[in-house]
Coordinates of C-alpha atoms in Angstrom, one line a residue:
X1 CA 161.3 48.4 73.0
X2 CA 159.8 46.7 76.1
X3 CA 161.3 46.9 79.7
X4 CA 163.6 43.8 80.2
X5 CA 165.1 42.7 82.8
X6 CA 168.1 41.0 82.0
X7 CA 168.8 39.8 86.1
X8 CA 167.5 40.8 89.3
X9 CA 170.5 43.4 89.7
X10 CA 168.6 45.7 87.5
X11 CA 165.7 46.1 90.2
X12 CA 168.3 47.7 92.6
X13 CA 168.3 50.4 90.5
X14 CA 165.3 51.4 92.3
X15 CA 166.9 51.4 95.6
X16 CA 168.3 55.1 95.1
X17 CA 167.7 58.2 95.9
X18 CA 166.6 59.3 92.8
X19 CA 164.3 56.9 91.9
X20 CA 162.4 57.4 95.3
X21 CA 162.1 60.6 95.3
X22 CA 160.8 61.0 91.6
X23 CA 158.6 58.4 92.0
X24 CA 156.8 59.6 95.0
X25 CA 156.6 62.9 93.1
X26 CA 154.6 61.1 90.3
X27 CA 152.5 59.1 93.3
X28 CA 151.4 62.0 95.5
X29 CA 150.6 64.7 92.3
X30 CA 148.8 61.6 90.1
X31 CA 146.8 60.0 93.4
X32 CA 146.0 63.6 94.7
X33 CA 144.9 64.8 90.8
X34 CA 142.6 61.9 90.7
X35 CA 141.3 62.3 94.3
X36 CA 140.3 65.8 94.0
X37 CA 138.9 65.5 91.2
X38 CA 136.3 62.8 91.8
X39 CA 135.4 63.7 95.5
X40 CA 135.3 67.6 95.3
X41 CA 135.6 69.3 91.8
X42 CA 134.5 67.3 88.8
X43 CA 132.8 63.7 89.6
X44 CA 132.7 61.1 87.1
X45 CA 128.7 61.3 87.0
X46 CA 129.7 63.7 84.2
X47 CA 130.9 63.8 80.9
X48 CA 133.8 66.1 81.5
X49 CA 134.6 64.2 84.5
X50 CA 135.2 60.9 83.4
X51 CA 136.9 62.4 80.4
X52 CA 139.5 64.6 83.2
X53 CA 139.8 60.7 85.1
X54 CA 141.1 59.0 82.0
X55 CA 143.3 62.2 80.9
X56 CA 144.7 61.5 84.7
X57 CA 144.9 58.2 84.3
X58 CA 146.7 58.4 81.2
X59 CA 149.5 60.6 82.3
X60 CA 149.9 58.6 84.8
X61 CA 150.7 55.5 82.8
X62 CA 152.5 57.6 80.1
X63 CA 154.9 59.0 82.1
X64 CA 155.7 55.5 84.5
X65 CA 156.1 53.7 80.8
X66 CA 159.2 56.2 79.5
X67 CA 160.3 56.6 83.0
X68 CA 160.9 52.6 83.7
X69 CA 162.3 52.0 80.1
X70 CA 164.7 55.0 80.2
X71 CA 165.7 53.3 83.7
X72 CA 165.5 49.6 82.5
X73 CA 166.4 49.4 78.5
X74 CA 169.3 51.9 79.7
X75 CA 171.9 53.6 77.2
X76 CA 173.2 50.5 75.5
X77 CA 177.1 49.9 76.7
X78 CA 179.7 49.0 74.6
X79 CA 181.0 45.5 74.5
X80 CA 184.2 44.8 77.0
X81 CA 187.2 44.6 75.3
X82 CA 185.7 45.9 71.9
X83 CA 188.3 46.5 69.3
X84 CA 187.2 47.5 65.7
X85 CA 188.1 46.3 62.5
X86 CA 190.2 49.0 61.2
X87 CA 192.9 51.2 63.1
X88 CA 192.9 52.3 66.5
X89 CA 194.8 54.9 66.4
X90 CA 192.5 57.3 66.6
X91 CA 190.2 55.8 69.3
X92 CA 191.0 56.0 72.9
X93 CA 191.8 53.0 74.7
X94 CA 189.7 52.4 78.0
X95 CA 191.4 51.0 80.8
X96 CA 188.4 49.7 83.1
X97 CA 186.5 48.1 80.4
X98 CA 189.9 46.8 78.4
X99 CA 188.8 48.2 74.9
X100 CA 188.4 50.6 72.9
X101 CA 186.1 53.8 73.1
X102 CA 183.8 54.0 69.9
X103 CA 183.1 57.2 68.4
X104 CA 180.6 59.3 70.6
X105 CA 181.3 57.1 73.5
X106 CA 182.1 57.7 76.9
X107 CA 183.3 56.0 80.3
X108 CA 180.9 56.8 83.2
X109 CA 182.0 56.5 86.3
X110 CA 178.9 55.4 88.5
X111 CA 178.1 52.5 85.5
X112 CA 181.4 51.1 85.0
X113 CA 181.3 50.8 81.4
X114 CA 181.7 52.7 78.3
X115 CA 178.2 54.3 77.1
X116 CA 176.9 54.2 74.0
X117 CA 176.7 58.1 72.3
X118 CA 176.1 59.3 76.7
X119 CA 174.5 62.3 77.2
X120 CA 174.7 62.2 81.0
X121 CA 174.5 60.0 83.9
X122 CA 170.8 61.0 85.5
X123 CA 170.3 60.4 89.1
X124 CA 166.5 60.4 88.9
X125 CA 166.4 57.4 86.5
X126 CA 169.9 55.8 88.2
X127 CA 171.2 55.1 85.5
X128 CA 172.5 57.0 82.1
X129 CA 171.2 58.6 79.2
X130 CA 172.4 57.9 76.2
X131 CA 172.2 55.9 72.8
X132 CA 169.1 53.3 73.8
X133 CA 167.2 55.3 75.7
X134 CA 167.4 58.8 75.2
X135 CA 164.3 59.0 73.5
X136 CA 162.1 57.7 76.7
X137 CA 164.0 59.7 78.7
X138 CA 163.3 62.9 76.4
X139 CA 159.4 61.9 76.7
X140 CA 159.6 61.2 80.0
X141 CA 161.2 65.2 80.0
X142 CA 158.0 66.2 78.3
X143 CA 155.6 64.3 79.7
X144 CA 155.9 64.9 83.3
X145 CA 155.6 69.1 83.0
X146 CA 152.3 68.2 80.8
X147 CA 150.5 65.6 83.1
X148 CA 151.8 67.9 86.7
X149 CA 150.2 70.9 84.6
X150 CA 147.0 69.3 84.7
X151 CA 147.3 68.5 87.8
X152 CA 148.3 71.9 88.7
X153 CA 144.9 73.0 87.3
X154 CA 142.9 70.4 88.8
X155 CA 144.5 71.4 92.6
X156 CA 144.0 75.1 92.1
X157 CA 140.0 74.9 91.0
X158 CA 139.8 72.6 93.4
X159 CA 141.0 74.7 96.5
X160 CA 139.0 77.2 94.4
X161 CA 135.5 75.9 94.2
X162 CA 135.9 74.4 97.7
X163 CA 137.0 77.6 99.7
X164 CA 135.0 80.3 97.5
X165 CA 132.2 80.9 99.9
X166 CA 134.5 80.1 103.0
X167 CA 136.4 83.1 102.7
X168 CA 136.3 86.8 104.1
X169 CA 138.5 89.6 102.6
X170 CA 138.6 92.7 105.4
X171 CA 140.7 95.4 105.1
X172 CA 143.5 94.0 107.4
X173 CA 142.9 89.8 107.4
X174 CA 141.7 86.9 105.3
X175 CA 140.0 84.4 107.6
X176 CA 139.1 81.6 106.3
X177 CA 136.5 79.0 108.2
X178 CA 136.7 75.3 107.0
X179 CA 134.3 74.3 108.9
X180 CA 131.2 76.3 107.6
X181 CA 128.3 74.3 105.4
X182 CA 128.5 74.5 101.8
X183 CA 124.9 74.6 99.8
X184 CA 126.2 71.1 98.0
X185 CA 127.8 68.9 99.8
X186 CA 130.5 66.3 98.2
X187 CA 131.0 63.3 98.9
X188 CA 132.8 63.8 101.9
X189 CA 134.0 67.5 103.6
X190 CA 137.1 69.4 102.1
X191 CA 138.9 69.5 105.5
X192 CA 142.3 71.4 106.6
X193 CA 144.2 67.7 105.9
X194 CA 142.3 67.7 102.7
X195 CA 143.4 71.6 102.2
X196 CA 147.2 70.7 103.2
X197 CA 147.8 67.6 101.4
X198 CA 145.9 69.7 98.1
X199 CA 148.5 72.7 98.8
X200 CA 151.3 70.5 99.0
X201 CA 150.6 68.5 95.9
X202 CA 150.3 71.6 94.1
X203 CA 153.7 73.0 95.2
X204 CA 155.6 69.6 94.1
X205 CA 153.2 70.0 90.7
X206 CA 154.5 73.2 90.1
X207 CA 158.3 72.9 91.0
X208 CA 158.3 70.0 88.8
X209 CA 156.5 71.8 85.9
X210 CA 158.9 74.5 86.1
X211 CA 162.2 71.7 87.0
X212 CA 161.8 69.4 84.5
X213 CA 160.1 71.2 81.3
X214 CA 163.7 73.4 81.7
X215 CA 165.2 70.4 81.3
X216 CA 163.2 69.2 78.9
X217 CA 164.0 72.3 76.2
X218 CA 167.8 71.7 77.3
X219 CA 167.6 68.2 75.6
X220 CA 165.5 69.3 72.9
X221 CA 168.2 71.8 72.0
X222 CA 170.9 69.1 71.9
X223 CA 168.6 66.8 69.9
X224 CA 167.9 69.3 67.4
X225 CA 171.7 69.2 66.5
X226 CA 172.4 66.2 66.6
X227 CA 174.6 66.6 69.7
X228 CA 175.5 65.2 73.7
X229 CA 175.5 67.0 76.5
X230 CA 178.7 65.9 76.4
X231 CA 180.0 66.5 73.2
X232 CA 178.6 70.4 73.1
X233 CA 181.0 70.7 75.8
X234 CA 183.6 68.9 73.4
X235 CA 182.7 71.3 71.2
X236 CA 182.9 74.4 73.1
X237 CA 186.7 73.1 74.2
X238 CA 187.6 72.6 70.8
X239 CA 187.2 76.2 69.7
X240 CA 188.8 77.8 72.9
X241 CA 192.0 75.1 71.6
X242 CA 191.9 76.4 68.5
X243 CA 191.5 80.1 69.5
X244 CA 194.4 79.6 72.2
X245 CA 196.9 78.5 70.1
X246 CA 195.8 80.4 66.9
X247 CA 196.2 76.7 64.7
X248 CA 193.8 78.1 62.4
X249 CA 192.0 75.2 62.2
X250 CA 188.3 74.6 60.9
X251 CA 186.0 72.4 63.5
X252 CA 183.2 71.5 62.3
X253 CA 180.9 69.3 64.3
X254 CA 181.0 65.8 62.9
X255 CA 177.4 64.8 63.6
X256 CA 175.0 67.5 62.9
X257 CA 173.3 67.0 59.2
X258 CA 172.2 70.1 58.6
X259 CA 168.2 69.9 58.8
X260 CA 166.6 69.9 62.0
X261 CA 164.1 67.2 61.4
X262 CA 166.7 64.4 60.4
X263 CA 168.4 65.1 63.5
X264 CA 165.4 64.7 65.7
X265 CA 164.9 61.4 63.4
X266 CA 168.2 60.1 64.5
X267 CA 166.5 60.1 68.3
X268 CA 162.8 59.8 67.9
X269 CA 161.5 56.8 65.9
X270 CA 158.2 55.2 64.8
X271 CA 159.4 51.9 66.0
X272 CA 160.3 53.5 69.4
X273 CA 164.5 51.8 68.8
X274 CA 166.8 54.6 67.6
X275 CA 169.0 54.7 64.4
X276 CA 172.1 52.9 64.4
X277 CA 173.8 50.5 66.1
X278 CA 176.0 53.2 68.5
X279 CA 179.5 52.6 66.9
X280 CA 179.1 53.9 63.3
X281 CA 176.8 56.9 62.8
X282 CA 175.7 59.2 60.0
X283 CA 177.6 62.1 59.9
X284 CA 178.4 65.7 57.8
X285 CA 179.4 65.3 54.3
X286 CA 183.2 67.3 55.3
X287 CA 184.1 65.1 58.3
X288 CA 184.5 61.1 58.8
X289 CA 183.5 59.2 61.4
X290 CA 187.4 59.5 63.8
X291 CA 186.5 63.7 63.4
X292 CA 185.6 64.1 67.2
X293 CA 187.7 61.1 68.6
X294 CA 191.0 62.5 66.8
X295 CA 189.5 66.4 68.6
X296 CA 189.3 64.5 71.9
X297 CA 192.9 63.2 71.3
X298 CA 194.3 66.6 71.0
X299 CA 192.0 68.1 73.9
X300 CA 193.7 65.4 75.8
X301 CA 197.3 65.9 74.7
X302 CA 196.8 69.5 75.4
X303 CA 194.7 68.8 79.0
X304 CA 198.2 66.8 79.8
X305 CA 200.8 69.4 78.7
X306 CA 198.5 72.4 80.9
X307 CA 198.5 70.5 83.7
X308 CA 200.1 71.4 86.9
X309 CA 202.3 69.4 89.1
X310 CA 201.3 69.3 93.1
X311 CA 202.4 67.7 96.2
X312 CA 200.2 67.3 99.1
X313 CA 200.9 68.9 102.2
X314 CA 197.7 68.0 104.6
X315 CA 195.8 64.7 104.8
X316 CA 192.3 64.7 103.3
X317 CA 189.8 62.1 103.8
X318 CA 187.8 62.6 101.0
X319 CA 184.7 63.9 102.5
X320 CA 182.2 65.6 100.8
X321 CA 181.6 69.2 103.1
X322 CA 185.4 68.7 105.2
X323 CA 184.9 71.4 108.0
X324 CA 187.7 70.7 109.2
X325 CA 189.4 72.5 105.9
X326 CA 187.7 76.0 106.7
X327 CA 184.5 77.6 106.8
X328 CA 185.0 78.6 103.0
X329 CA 186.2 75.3 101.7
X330 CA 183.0 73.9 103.8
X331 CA 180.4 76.3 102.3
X332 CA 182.2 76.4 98.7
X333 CA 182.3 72.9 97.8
X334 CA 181.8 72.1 94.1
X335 CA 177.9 71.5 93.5
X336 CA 178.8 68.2 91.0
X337 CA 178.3 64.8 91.7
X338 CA 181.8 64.7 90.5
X339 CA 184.0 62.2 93.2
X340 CA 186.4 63.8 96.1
X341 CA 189.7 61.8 96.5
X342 CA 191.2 61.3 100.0
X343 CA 195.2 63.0 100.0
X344 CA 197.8 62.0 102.1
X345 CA 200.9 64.1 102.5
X346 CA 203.8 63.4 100.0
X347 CA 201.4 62.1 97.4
X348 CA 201.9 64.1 93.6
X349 CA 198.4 65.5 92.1
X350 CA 198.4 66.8 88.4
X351 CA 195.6 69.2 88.4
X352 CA 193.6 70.4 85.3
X353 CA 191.3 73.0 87.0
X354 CA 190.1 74.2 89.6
X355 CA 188.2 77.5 92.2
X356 CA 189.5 79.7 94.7
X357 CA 188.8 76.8 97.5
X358 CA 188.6 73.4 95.3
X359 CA 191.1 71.9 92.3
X360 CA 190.0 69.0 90.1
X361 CA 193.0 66.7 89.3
X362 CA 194.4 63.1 88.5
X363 CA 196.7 61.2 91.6
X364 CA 200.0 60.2 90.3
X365 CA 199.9 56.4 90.7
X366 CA 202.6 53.9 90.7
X367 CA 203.6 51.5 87.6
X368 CA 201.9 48.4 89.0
X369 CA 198.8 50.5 89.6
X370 CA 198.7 52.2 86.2
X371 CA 199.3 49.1 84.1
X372 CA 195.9 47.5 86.2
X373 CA 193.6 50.5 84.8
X374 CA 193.6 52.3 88.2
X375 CA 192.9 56.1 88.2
X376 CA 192.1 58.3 90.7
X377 CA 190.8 61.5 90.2
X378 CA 188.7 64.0 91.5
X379 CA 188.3 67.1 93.8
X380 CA 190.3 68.0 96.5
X381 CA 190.8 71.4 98.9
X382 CA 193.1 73.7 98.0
X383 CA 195.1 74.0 101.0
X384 CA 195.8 70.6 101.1
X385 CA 198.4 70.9 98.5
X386 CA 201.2 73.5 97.2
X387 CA 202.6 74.2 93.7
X388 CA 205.8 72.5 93.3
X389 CA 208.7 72.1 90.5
X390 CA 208.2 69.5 87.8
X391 CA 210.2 66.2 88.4
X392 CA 212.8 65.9 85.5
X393 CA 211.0 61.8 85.3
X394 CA 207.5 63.0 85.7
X395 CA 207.9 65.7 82.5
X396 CA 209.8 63.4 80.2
X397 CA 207.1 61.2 80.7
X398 CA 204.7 63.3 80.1
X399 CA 206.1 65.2 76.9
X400 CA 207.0 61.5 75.3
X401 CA 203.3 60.1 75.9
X402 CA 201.8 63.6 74.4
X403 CA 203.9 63.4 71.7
X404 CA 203.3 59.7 70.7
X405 CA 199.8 61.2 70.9
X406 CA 199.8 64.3 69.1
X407 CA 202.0 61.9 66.1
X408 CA 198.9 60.0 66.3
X409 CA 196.3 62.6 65.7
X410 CA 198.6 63.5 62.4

């Protein structure tokens, strides 16, 4: 599938942090690579020097191609307002986009829509990973660690071959003279910039290597089973459920088929589009396709019924690192791109989890609000807010809407 651009919007995309900041990774290790290797260790008057330029060369372009599609072809959303054919009871109903979530669908925040099977939302692409594109993105995974290895080798032979008669080992120093004459010259003199920008190159070859080929075997392992990011976590929740309350119960992940190879087939294609059309998948022969949704619905009944009623008690502005909240609530702020949400006293917060310093949780809105899809959650400091009684209205509410829920799931 070729990068399209479907309007100009999409070229923002670029205008992040991410994006910068991995693409003047690849720049600096690729135009480095290619630099060193044609001035000062293997020139292209060689056979094993042009074939080391178009290896470079070809990283390059390899890893740019998966990068910009995983950015550009993105995850594949589903339609607003999507409603399926047959019953909704056991899909969740999204507010923002005003239809309904399709199996292995989520709502991301930072796109505003509901993704097709998401894994994550990935700053360094800006933009999620999930049912269209995970397969570039996975390559992309793959792809960087290999080219930045070569690189890596071509930085350190480099330094190697350059400095080898430059240095002096005594017993107490290393001096090393950059200035004195080598017996063949290159085509120009490896000088201390030279020597800095090669050092430096090789440091962001190395930390990427290491970075992203980690991250690379954690896809891999999620692929291999046929699973999300997100949905292992579903997964995990789903056995502490069933362990807290002793139901009993059998969960059996919905969408792994068993063999290894036609799970990796579900991602990786000849034809470079993955299987299906991200609302009906293929899944094990003792589950149907409303087996995780009608899990999530119970995870979320339960969620509701464990939450925990506060009122806030100090204003909070929503800052990231509030020093004004304390030297520990500064230093121990929750390393997620998750959102803060700004408090002001007498406001109610139901909070599902949360640290010593920090609680995650949903704001209690008004009827106007919730009817127009609003919902504020987030984190929040802890001393901002105290524990209080349950309002009688607030826990009626609650038990009736889990119950209509958990009569659903059955």
């Amino acid at each position: 599938m070729p990068v399209v651009f479907i309007n100009l919007h999409e070229v923002r995309r670029l205008c992040h942090w991410g994006p910068v900041i991995a693409l003047t990774v690849i720049a600096v290790c690729s135009s480095m690579a290619i630099l060193d290797s044609i001035i000062w260790y293997w020139p292209l008057d060689t056979t094993g020097g042009s074939f080391n330029f178009i290896m470079l060369i070809n990283w390059s372009v390899l890893i740019l191609y998966n990068y910009f599609n995983a950015m550009f072809v993105g995850p594949g959303y589903i339609p607003l307002g999507w409603k399926p054919e047959e019953d909704t009871k056991y899909l969740q109903f999204c507010r923002m986009c005003q239809g309904y979530k399709a199996p292995r669908s989520h709502h991301c925040r930072k796109c505003n829509r509901c993704v097709m099977k998401m894994d994550h939302h990935c700053p360094w692409i800006n933009n999620c990973c999930g049912h269209q594109n995970h397969a570039y993105f996975t390559s992309f995974l793959l792809l960087a660690p290999l080219g930045c290895s070569h690189a890596a080798f071509i930085f350190i032979m480099t330094m190697y071959t350059q400095l080898y008669e430059r240095i002096s080992f005594g017993w107490s120093t290393v001096k090393i003279d950059m200035s004195a004459v080598r017996r063949f010259q290159p085509i120009m003199p490896f000088s201390v910039p030279a020597f800095a920008a090669t050092l430096f190159a090789l440091g962001l070859a190395l930390g990427t290597t290491i970075a992203v080929g980690m991250l690379f075997f954690i896809q891999m392992k999620v692929i291999l089973r046929n699973k999300t990011s997100v949905e292992a976590w579903i997964e995990e929740k789903a056995k502490d459920r069933i362990q807290y309350y002793q139901t009993g119960e059998e969960f059996i992940f919905p969408y792994d088929l068993g063999r290894r190879w036609e799970n990796f087939k579900q991602v990786f294609t000849w034809s470079g589009s993955p299987e299906g059309d991200g609302i009906q998948w293929p899944i094990h022969a003792k589950c149907h396709q409303h087996t995780l949704t009608i899990e999530q619905l119970k995870q979320k009944a339960d969620k509701r019924v464990r939450s925990i009623q506060y009122r806030v008690v100090e204003d909070y502005n929503g800052a990231c690192c509030p020093l004004s909240k304390g030297l520990n609530t500064f230093f121990r702020t929750p390393c997620t791109e998750e959102p803060r949400i700004g408090l002001h006293k007498g406001e109610t917060i139901l909070a599902t989890r949360g640290t010593k310093w920090w609680m995650y949780g949903d704001k209690v809105l008004d009827d106007e609000q919730t009817k127009a899809g609003a919902r504020l959650r987030g984190w929040f400091p802890r001393r901002c807010v105290e524990k209080c009684h349950y309002d009688t209205a607030v826990t009626s509410a609650m038990t009736s809407e889990t119950s209509s829920e958990e009569k659903k799931v059955k």
